[in-house]
mmCIF file of N, CA and C in Angstrom:
data_model
loop_
_atom_site.group_PDB
_atom_site.id
_atom_site.type_symbol
_atom_site.label_atom_id
_atom_site.label_comp_id
_atom_site.label_asym_id
_atom_site.label_seq_id
_atom_site.Cartn_x
_atom_site.Cartn_y
_atom_site.Cartn_z
ATOM 1 N N MET A 1 -32.921 16.897 -64.607
ATOM 2 C CA MET A 1 -32.181 18.194 -64.829
ATOM 3 C C MET A 1 -31.196 18.161 -64.067
ATOM 4 N N ALA A 2 -30.476 19.465 -64.682
ATOM 5 C CA ALA A 2 -29.210 19.407 -64.384
ATOM 6 C C ALA A 2 -29.005 20.210 -62.849
ATOM 7 N N ILE A 3 -27.791 20.231 -62.579
ATOM 8 C CA ILE A 3 -27.962 21.261 -61.364
ATOM 9 C C ILE A 3 -27.470 22.602 -61.605
ATOM 10 N N ARG A 4 -27.742 23.838 -61.313
ATOM 11 C CA ARG A 4 -27.366 25.113 -61.730
ATOM 12 C C ARG A 4 -26.678 25.746 -60.757
ATOM 13 N N TYR A 5 -27.045 25.613 -59.252
ATOM 14 C CA TYR A 5 -26.899 26.612 -58.256
ATOM 15 C C TYR A 5 -25.863 26.284 -57.948
ATOM 16 N N ASP A 6 -24.773 27.828 -57.737
ATOM 17 C CA ASP A 6 -23.585 27.950 -57.464
ATOM 18 C C ASP A 6 -22.775 27.218 -56.471
ATOM 19 N N LEU A 7 -23.690 27.595 -55.152
ATOM 20 C CA LEU A 7 -23.582 27.076 -53.737
ATOM 21 C C LEU A 7 -23.028 25.588 -54.078
ATOM 22 N N TRP A 8 -24.293 24.695 -54.776
ATOM 23 C CA TRP A 8 -24.218 23.304 -54.614
ATOM 24 C C TRP A 8 -22.690 22.768 -56.023
ATOM 25 N N LEU A 9 -22.616 23.884 -56.637
ATOM 26 C CA LEU A 9 -21.937 23.396 -57.438
ATOM 27 C C LEU A 9 -20.127 23.552 -57.224
ATOM 28 N N THR A 10 -20.144 24.709 -56.312
ATOM 29 C CA THR A 10 -18.433 25.465 -56.024
ATOM 30 C C THR A 10 -19.202 25.660 -54.495
ATOM 31 N N PRO A 11 -19.251 24.430 -53.661
ATOM 32 C CA PRO A 11 -19.369 24.506 -51.986
ATOM 33 C C PRO A 11 -18.298 25.445 -51.309
ATOM 34 N N ASP A 12 -16.754 25.210 -51.959
ATOM 35 C CA ASP A 12 -15.904 25.677 -51.601
ATOM 36 C C ASP A 12 -15.716 27.064 -51.549
ATOM 37 N N ASP A 13 -16.044 27.583 -52.394
ATOM 38 C CA ASP A 13 -15.599 29.311 -52.141
ATOM 39 C C ASP A 13 -16.854 30.246 -51.570
ATOM 40 N N LYS A 14 -16.375 29.820 -50.773
ATOM 41 C CA LYS A 14 -17.014 30.620 -49.576
ATOM 42 C C LYS A 14 -17.534 31.944 -49.476
ATOM 43 N N PRO A 15 -16.047 32.712 -49.248
ATOM 44 C CA PRO A 15 -16.649 33.994 -49.758
ATOM 45 C C PRO A 15 -17.216 34.079 -50.984
ATOM 46 N N ARG A 16 -17.136 33.695 -51.966
ATOM 47 C CA ARG A 16 -18.230 34.133 -53.236
ATOM 48 C C ARG A 16 -19.335 34.112 -52.563
ATOM 49 N N HIS A 17 -20.215 33.134 -52.129
ATOM 50 C CA HIS A 17 -21.517 32.843 -51.771
ATOM 51 C C HIS A 17 -21.976 33.868 -50.344
ATOM 52 N N ARG A 18 -20.747 33.997 -49.562
ATOM 53 C CA ARG A 18 -21.531 35.053 -49.161
ATOM 54 C C ARG A 18 -21.164 36.666 -49.433
ATOM 55 N N MET A 19 -20.695 36.975 -50.060
ATOM 56 C CA MET A 19 -20.103 38.229 -51.111
ATOM 57 C C MET A 19 -21.599 38.922 -51.678
ATOM 58 N N VAL A 20 -22.450 37.289 -52.128
ATOM 59 C CA VAL A 20 -23.321 37.420 -53.381
ATOM 60 C C VAL A 20 -24.291 37.368 -51.911
ATOM 61 N N GLU A 21 -24.956 36.552 -51.196
ATOM 62 C CA GLU A 21 -25.874 36.955 -50.197
ATOM 63 C C GLU A 21 -25.776 37.870 -49.863
ATOM 64 N N LYS A 22 -25.274 38.850 -49.077
ATOM 65 C CA LYS A 22 -24.960 40.526 -48.664
ATOM 66 C C LYS A 22 -25.505 41.332 -49.882
ATOM 67 N N ALA A 23 -24.909 41.102 -51.305
ATOM 68 C CA ALA A 23 -26.066 41.316 -52.661
ATOM 69 C C ALA A 23 -26.984 41.565 -52.381
ATOM 70 N N LEU A 24 -27.290 40.329 -52.279
ATOM 71 C CA LEU A 24 -29.010 39.865 -52.431
ATOM 72 C C LEU A 24 -30.171 40.649 -51.286
ATOM 73 N N GLU A 25 -29.162 40.891 -50.055
ATOM 74 C CA GLU A 25 -29.639 41.090 -48.845
ATOM 75 C C GLU A 25 -29.823 42.906 -49.502
ATOM 76 N N SER A 26 -29.002 43.832 -49.960
ATOM 77 C CA SER A 26 -28.971 44.978 -50.272
ATOM 78 C C SER A 26 -30.455 45.241 -51.191
ATOM 79 N N PHE A 27 -29.841 44.301 -52.331
ATOM 80 C CA PHE A 27 -30.353 44.025 -53.385
ATOM 81 C C PHE A 27 -32.866 44.550 -52.664
ATOM 82 N N PHE A 28 -32.590 43.527 -51.796
ATOM 83 C CA PHE A 28 -33.968 43.268 -51.404
ATOM 84 C C PHE A 28 -34.257 44.837 -50.900
ATOM 85 N N VAL A 29 -33.514 45.315 -49.841
ATOM 86 C CA VAL A 29 -33.728 46.158 -48.920
ATOM 87 C C VAL A 29 -33.993 47.586 -49.950
ATOM 88 N N ALA A 30 -32.972 47.356 -51.275
ATOM 89 C CA ALA A 30 -32.946 48.530 -52.173
ATOM 90 C C ALA A 30 -34.566 48.816 -52.626
ATOM 91 N N ARG A 31 -35.269 47.472 -52.518
ATOM 92 C CA ARG A 31 -36.275 47.396 -53.672
ATOM 93 C C ARG A 31 -37.413 47.878 -52.871
ATOM 94 N N PHE A 32 -37.272 47.457 -51.468
ATOM 95 C CA PHE A 32 -38.576 47.666 -50.245
ATOM 96 C C PHE A 32 -38.309 49.603 -50.026
ATOM 97 N N ALA A 33 -37.289 50.203 -50.517
ATOM 98 C CA ALA A 33 -37.615 51.658 -50.376
ATOM 99 C C ALA A 33 -38.615 52.028 -51.811
ATOM 100 N N ASP A 34 -38.756 51.062 -52.593
ATOM 101 C CA ASP A 34 -39.559 51.860 -53.525
ATOM 102 C C ASP A 34 -40.797 51.522 -53.247
ATOM 103 N N TYR A 35 -41.382 50.843 -52.483
ATOM 104 C CA TYR A 35 -42.779 50.526 -51.691
ATOM 105 C C TYR A 35 -43.162 51.139 -50.501
ATOM 106 N N PRO A 36 -44.098 51.840 -50.473
ATOM 107 C CA PRO A 36 -44.503 52.734 -48.906
ATOM 108 C C PRO A 36 -44.737 51.327 -48.034
ATOM 109 N N HIS A 37 -44.748 51.724 -46.651
ATOM 110 C CA HIS A 37 -45.010 51.034 -45.822
ATOM 111 C C HIS A 37 -45.261 49.962 -46.008
ATOM 112 N N LEU A 38 -45.488 48.434 -45.305
ATOM 113 C CA LEU A 38 -45.924 47.372 -45.329
ATOM 114 C C LEU A 38 -46.375 46.533 -44.322
ATOM 115 N N ARG A 39 -47.790 46.291 -44.362
ATOM 116 C CA ARG A 39 -48.136 45.884 -43.186
ATOM 117 C C ARG A 39 -48.019 43.759 -43.520
ATOM 118 N N LEU A 40 -46.768 43.386 -42.185
ATOM 119 C CA LEU A 40 -46.519 42.733 -41.990
ATOM 120 C C LEU A 40 -47.915 41.388 -41.824
ATOM 121 N N PRO A 41 -47.811 40.165 -42.226
ATOM 122 C CA PRO A 41 -49.488 39.343 -42.104
ATOM 123 C C PRO A 41 -49.392 39.297 -40.206
ATOM 124 N N GLY A 42 -50.609 39.686 -39.744
ATOM 125 C CA GLY A 42 -50.994 39.405 -38.386
ATOM 126 C C GLY A 42 -51.497 37.945 -38.260
ATOM 127 N N ALA A 43 -52.983 38.046 -37.590
ATOM 128 C CA ALA A 43 -53.279 36.670 -37.791
ATOM 129 C C ALA A 43 -53.411 35.543 -38.792
ATOM 130 N N ASP A 44 -53.043 36.142 -40.195
ATOM 131 C CA ASP A 44 -53.276 35.113 -40.938
ATOM 132 C C ASP A 44 -51.649 35.343 -41.858
ATOM 133 N N PRO A 45 -50.920 34.760 -41.547
ATOM 134 C CA PRO A 45 -49.754 34.779 -42.622
ATOM 135 C C PRO A 45 -49.632 34.061 -43.937
ATOM 136 N N TYR A 46 -50.434 32.701 -43.829
ATOM 137 C CA TYR A 46 -50.844 32.116 -45.052
ATOM 138 C C TYR A 46 -51.858 32.824 -46.463
ATOM 139 N N ASP A 47 -52.476 33.912 -45.918
ATOM 140 C CA ASP A 47 -52.822 34.926 -46.947
ATOM 141 C C ASP A 47 -52.081 35.516 -48.048
ATOM 142 N N TYR A 48 -52.467 34.120 -49.159
ATOM 143 C CA TYR A 48 -51.542 34.617 -50.628
ATOM 144 C C TYR A 48 -51.817 35.540 -50.711
ATOM 145 N N ASP A 49 -52.998 36.286 -50.796
ATOM 146 C CA ASP A 49 -53.558 37.611 -51.160
ATOM 147 C C ASP A 49 -53.163 38.894 -50.931
ATOM 148 N N ALA A 50 -52.671 38.706 -49.724
ATOM 149 C CA ALA A 50 -51.799 39.671 -48.902
ATOM 150 C C ALA A 50 -50.375 40.099 -49.767
ATOM 151 N N PRO A 51 -50.597 41.509 -49.456
ATOM 152 C CA PRO A 51 -49.240 42.669 -50.007
ATOM 153 C C PRO A 51 -47.854 41.508 -49.718
ATOM 154 N N PHE A 52 -47.502 41.719 -48.629
ATOM 155 C CA PHE A 52 -46.248 41.115 -48.182
ATOM 156 C C PHE A 52 -46.190 39.514 -49.239
ATOM 157 N N ASN A 53 -46.993 38.828 -49.068
ATOM 158 C CA ASN A 53 -46.997 37.406 -49.683
ATOM 159 C C ASN A 53 -47.095 37.889 -51.176
ATOM 160 N N ARG A 54 -47.278 38.714 -51.747
ATOM 161 C CA ARG A 54 -47.502 38.766 -52.958
ATOM 162 C C ARG A 54 -45.939 39.657 -53.315
ATOM 163 N N LEU A 55 -45.610 40.259 -52.579
ATOM 164 C CA LEU A 55 -44.396 40.883 -52.898
ATOM 165 C C LEU A 55 -42.718 39.797 -53.055
ATOM 166 N N TYR A 56 -43.189 39.333 -51.602
ATOM 167 C CA TYR A 56 -42.652 38.259 -51.869
ATOM 168 C C TYR A 56 -42.032 37.523 -52.952
ATOM 169 N N ASP A 57 -42.983 37.017 -53.686
ATOM 170 C CA ASP A 57 -42.929 36.238 -54.733
ATOM 171 C C ASP A 57 -42.353 36.712 -55.819
ATOM 172 N N ALA A 58 -42.440 38.289 -56.291
ATOM 173 C CA ALA A 58 -42.215 39.080 -57.167
ATOM 174 C C ALA A 58 -40.718 39.509 -56.715
ATOM 175 N N LEU A 59 -40.281 39.642 -55.575
ATOM 176 C CA LEU A 59 -38.794 39.893 -55.398
ATOM 177 C C LEU A 59 -37.916 38.934 -55.317
ATOM 178 N N LEU A 60 -38.570 38.068 -54.863
ATOM 179 C CA LEU A 60 -38.085 36.572 -55.351
ATOM 180 C C LEU A 60 -37.232 36.157 -56.909
ATOM 181 N N ALA A 61 -38.299 36.537 -57.622
ATOM 182 C CA ALA A 61 -38.159 36.491 -59.207
ATOM 183 C C ALA A 61 -37.347 37.526 -60.041
ATOM 184 N N ARG A 62 -37.348 38.921 -59.225
ATOM 185 C CA ARG A 62 -36.230 40.227 -59.481
ATOM 186 C C ARG A 62 -34.915 39.633 -58.666
ATOM 187 N N ALA A 63 -34.976 39.367 -57.857
ATOM 188 C CA ALA A 63 -33.724 39.316 -57.385
ATOM 189 C C ALA A 63 -32.818 37.994 -58.219
ATOM 190 N N ARG A 64 -33.404 36.744 -58.549
ATOM 191 C CA ARG A 64 -32.924 35.808 -59.142
ATOM 192 C C ARG A 64 -32.453 36.426 -60.385
ATOM 193 N N ASP A 65 -32.797 37.065 -61.238
ATOM 194 C CA ASP A 65 -32.634 37.659 -62.119
ATOM 195 C C ASP A 65 -31.430 38.569 -62.141
ATOM 196 N N TYR A 66 -31.453 39.543 -61.436
ATOM 197 C CA TYR A 66 -30.449 40.476 -60.965
ATOM 198 C C TYR A 66 -29.157 39.189 -60.435
ATOM 199 N N CYS A 67 -28.886 38.312 -59.711
ATOM 200 C CA CYS A 67 -28.149 37.275 -59.683
ATOM 201 C C CYS A 67 -27.483 37.043 -60.682
ATOM 202 N N GLU A 68 -28.437 36.817 -61.308
ATOM 203 C CA GLU A 68 -28.175 35.990 -63.305
ATOM 204 C C GLU A 68 -26.740 36.760 -63.971
ATOM 205 N N ARG A 69 -27.582 37.882 -63.476
ATOM 206 C CA ARG A 69 -27.276 39.454 -64.724
ATOM 207 C C ARG A 69 -26.094 39.585 -64.319
ATOM 208 N N GLU A 70 -26.162 40.276 -62.853
ATOM 209 C CA GLU A 70 -25.482 41.033 -62.255
ATOM 210 C C GLU A 70 -23.689 40.255 -61.680
ATOM 211 N N TRP A 71 -23.711 39.375 -61.258
ATOM 212 C CA TRP A 71 -22.765 38.308 -60.149
ATOM 213 C C TRP A 71 -22.746 37.145 -61.475
ATOM 214 N N HIS A 72 -23.335 37.104 -62.513
ATOM 215 C CA HIS A 72 -23.140 35.344 -62.962
ATOM 216 C C HIS A 72 -23.384 33.576 -62.089
ATOM 217 N N TYR A 73 -24.215 34.385 -61.321
ATOM 218 C CA TYR A 73 -24.611 33.368 -60.219
ATOM 219 C C TYR A 73 -25.736 33.221 -59.738
ATOM 220 N N VAL A 74 -25.850 31.595 -59.756
ATOM 221 C CA VAL A 74 -27.404 31.141 -59.519
ATOM 222 C C VAL A 74 -27.813 30.929 -58.041
ATOM 223 N N PRO A 75 -28.631 32.125 -57.646
ATOM 224 C CA PRO A 75 -28.357 31.366 -55.961
ATOM 225 C C PRO A 75 -30.079 30.113 -55.846
ATOM 226 N N THR A 76 -29.628 29.272 -54.849
ATOM 227 C CA THR A 76 -30.517 29.013 -53.987
ATOM 228 C C THR A 76 -31.654 29.255 -53.749
ATOM 229 N N PRO A 77 -33.056 28.868 -53.653
ATOM 230 C CA PRO A 77 -34.095 29.041 -53.299
ATOM 231 C C PRO A 77 -34.200 29.488 -51.452
ATOM 232 N N ALA A 78 -32.985 28.367 -50.757
ATOM 233 C CA ALA A 78 -32.656 28.445 -49.885
ATOM 234 C C ALA A 78 -31.675 30.112 -49.484
ATOM 235 N N GLN A 79 -30.968 30.710 -50.116
ATOM 236 C CA GLN A 79 -30.506 31.422 -50.218
ATOM 237 C C GLN A 79 -30.997 33.050 -50.320
ATOM 238 N N LEU A 80 -32.348 32.566 -51.532
ATOM 239 C CA LEU A 80 -32.781 33.860 -51.727
ATOM 240 C C LEU A 80 -34.122 34.378 -50.316
ATOM 241 N N ASN A 81 -34.122 32.967 -49.546
ATOM 242 C CA ASN A 81 -35.681 33.273 -48.762
ATOM 243 C C ASN A 81 -34.432 33.702 -47.585
ATOM 244 N N THR A 82 -33.118 33.596 -47.624
ATOM 245 C CA THR A 82 -32.718 34.074 -46.302
ATOM 246 C C THR A 82 -32.247 35.537 -46.342
ATOM 247 N N ALA A 83 -31.749 35.747 -47.706
ATOM 248 C CA ALA A 83 -31.473 37.416 -47.815
ATOM 249 C C ALA A 83 -32.841 38.153 -47.673
ATOM 250 N N PHE A 84 -34.072 37.670 -48.428
ATOM 251 C CA PHE A 84 -35.284 38.421 -48.418
ATOM 252 C C PHE A 84 -35.595 38.402 -47.150
ATOM 253 N N PHE A 85 -35.417 37.224 -46.068
ATOM 254 C CA PHE A 85 -36.146 38.208 -44.106
ATOM 255 C C PHE A 85 -34.705 38.521 -43.902
ATOM 256 N N ARG A 86 -33.550 38.432 -44.077
ATOM 257 C CA ARG A 86 -32.952 39.040 -43.365
ATOM 258 C C ARG A 86 -32.977 40.772 -43.366
ATOM 259 N N ALA A 87 -33.593 40.728 -45.053
ATOM 260 C CA ALA A 87 -33.614 42.342 -45.372
ATOM 261 C C ALA A 87 -34.895 43.171 -45.034
ATOM 262 N N VAL A 88 -35.646 42.236 -44.540
ATOM 263 C CA VAL A 88 -37.136 42.154 -43.854
ATOM 264 C C VAL A 88 -36.714 43.031 -42.534
ATOM 265 N N ALA A 89 -35.725 42.105 -41.303
ATOM 266 C CA ALA A 89 -35.579 42.842 -39.944
ATOM 267 C C ALA A 89 -34.717 44.462 -40.158
ATOM 268 N N HIS A 90 -33.758 44.516 -41.240
ATOM 269 C CA HIS A 90 -32.979 45.119 -41.274
ATOM 270 C C HIS A 90 -33.476 46.571 -41.868
ATOM 271 N N SER A 91 -34.890 46.381 -42.386
ATOM 272 C CA SER A 91 -35.449 47.369 -42.917
ATOM 273 C C SER A 91 -37.214 48.359 -41.976
ATOM 274 N N PRO A 92 -36.884 49.509 -42.229
ATOM 275 C CA PRO A 92 -37.488 49.828 -41.529
ATOM 276 C C PRO A 92 -38.924 49.962 -42.353
ATOM 277 N N LYS A 93 -39.467 49.393 -42.906
ATOM 278 C CA LYS A 93 -40.278 49.438 -43.814
ATOM 279 C C LYS A 93 -41.705 48.988 -43.918
ATOM 280 N N PHE A 94 -41.570 47.868 -42.580
ATOM 281 C CA PHE A 94 -42.070 46.953 -42.530
ATOM 282 C C PHE A 94 -43.048 47.231 -41.087
ATOM 283 N N ILE A 95 -44.420 46.911 -40.858
ATOM 284 C CA ILE A 95 -45.026 47.060 -39.459
ATOM 285 C C ILE A 95 -45.510 45.821 -39.123
ATOM 286 N N LEU A 96 -45.390 45.632 -38.254
ATOM 287 C CA LEU A 96 -45.725 44.286 -37.688
ATOM 288 C C LEU A 96 -47.345 44.296 -37.271
ATOM 289 N N ASP A 97 -48.366 43.921 -38.386
ATOM 290 C CA ASP A 97 -49.757 43.885 -37.350
ATOM 291 C C ASP A 97 -49.807 43.127 -36.529
ATOM 292 N N PRO A 98 -50.857 43.587 -34.798
ATOM 293 C CA PRO A 98 -50.658 42.562 -34.064
ATOM 294 C C PRO A 98 -51.878 41.360 -34.320
ATOM 295 N N ARG A 99 -51.452 40.492 -33.663
ATOM 296 C CA ARG A 99 -52.175 39.327 -33.646
ATOM 297 C C ARG A 99 -53.306 39.118 -32.801
ATOM 298 N N ASP A 100 -54.940 38.823 -33.297
ATOM 299 C CA ASP A 100 -56.259 38.711 -33.013
ATOM 300 C C ASP A 100 -55.693 38.149 -31.172
ATOM 301 N N GLY A 101 -56.415 39.453 -30.695
ATOM 302 C CA GLY A 101 -56.142 39.331 -29.265
ATOM 303 C C GLY A 101 -55.433 40.250 -28.759
ATOM 304 N N ASP A 102 -54.019 40.227 -29.324
ATOM 305 C CA ASP A 102 -52.903 40.842 -29.086
ATOM 306 C C ASP A 102 -53.475 42.373 -28.959
ATOM 307 N N SER A 103 -52.755 43.442 -27.823
ATOM 308 C CA SER A 103 -53.341 44.910 -27.808
ATOM 309 C C SER A 103 -52.260 45.236 -29.149
ATOM 310 N N PRO A 104 -52.984 46.094 -29.771
ATOM 311 C CA PRO A 104 -51.699 47.394 -30.493
ATOM 312 C C PRO A 104 -51.105 47.974 -30.125
#
């Protein structure tokens, strides 16, 4: 299996990596705008059928394609994951469900 990730192939090209990571974060925030408000999992974050978890998988696949098409860049899974959760943190589209026993 050949190494394809740009971060691994050119680790010293930090400005390019940061630029693509910022573009990925913007990509995710823009995609979140396409959806109604989403509830973040409260009591069971491992429910694979929860809308947030299905959205995660779908958007990471779209982001990977976007990077390769627009930036000619292959992001690592860690870069995709980090950009996704940074976008979640900056987006007003997510509502945190209280955990069992917590008051709303």
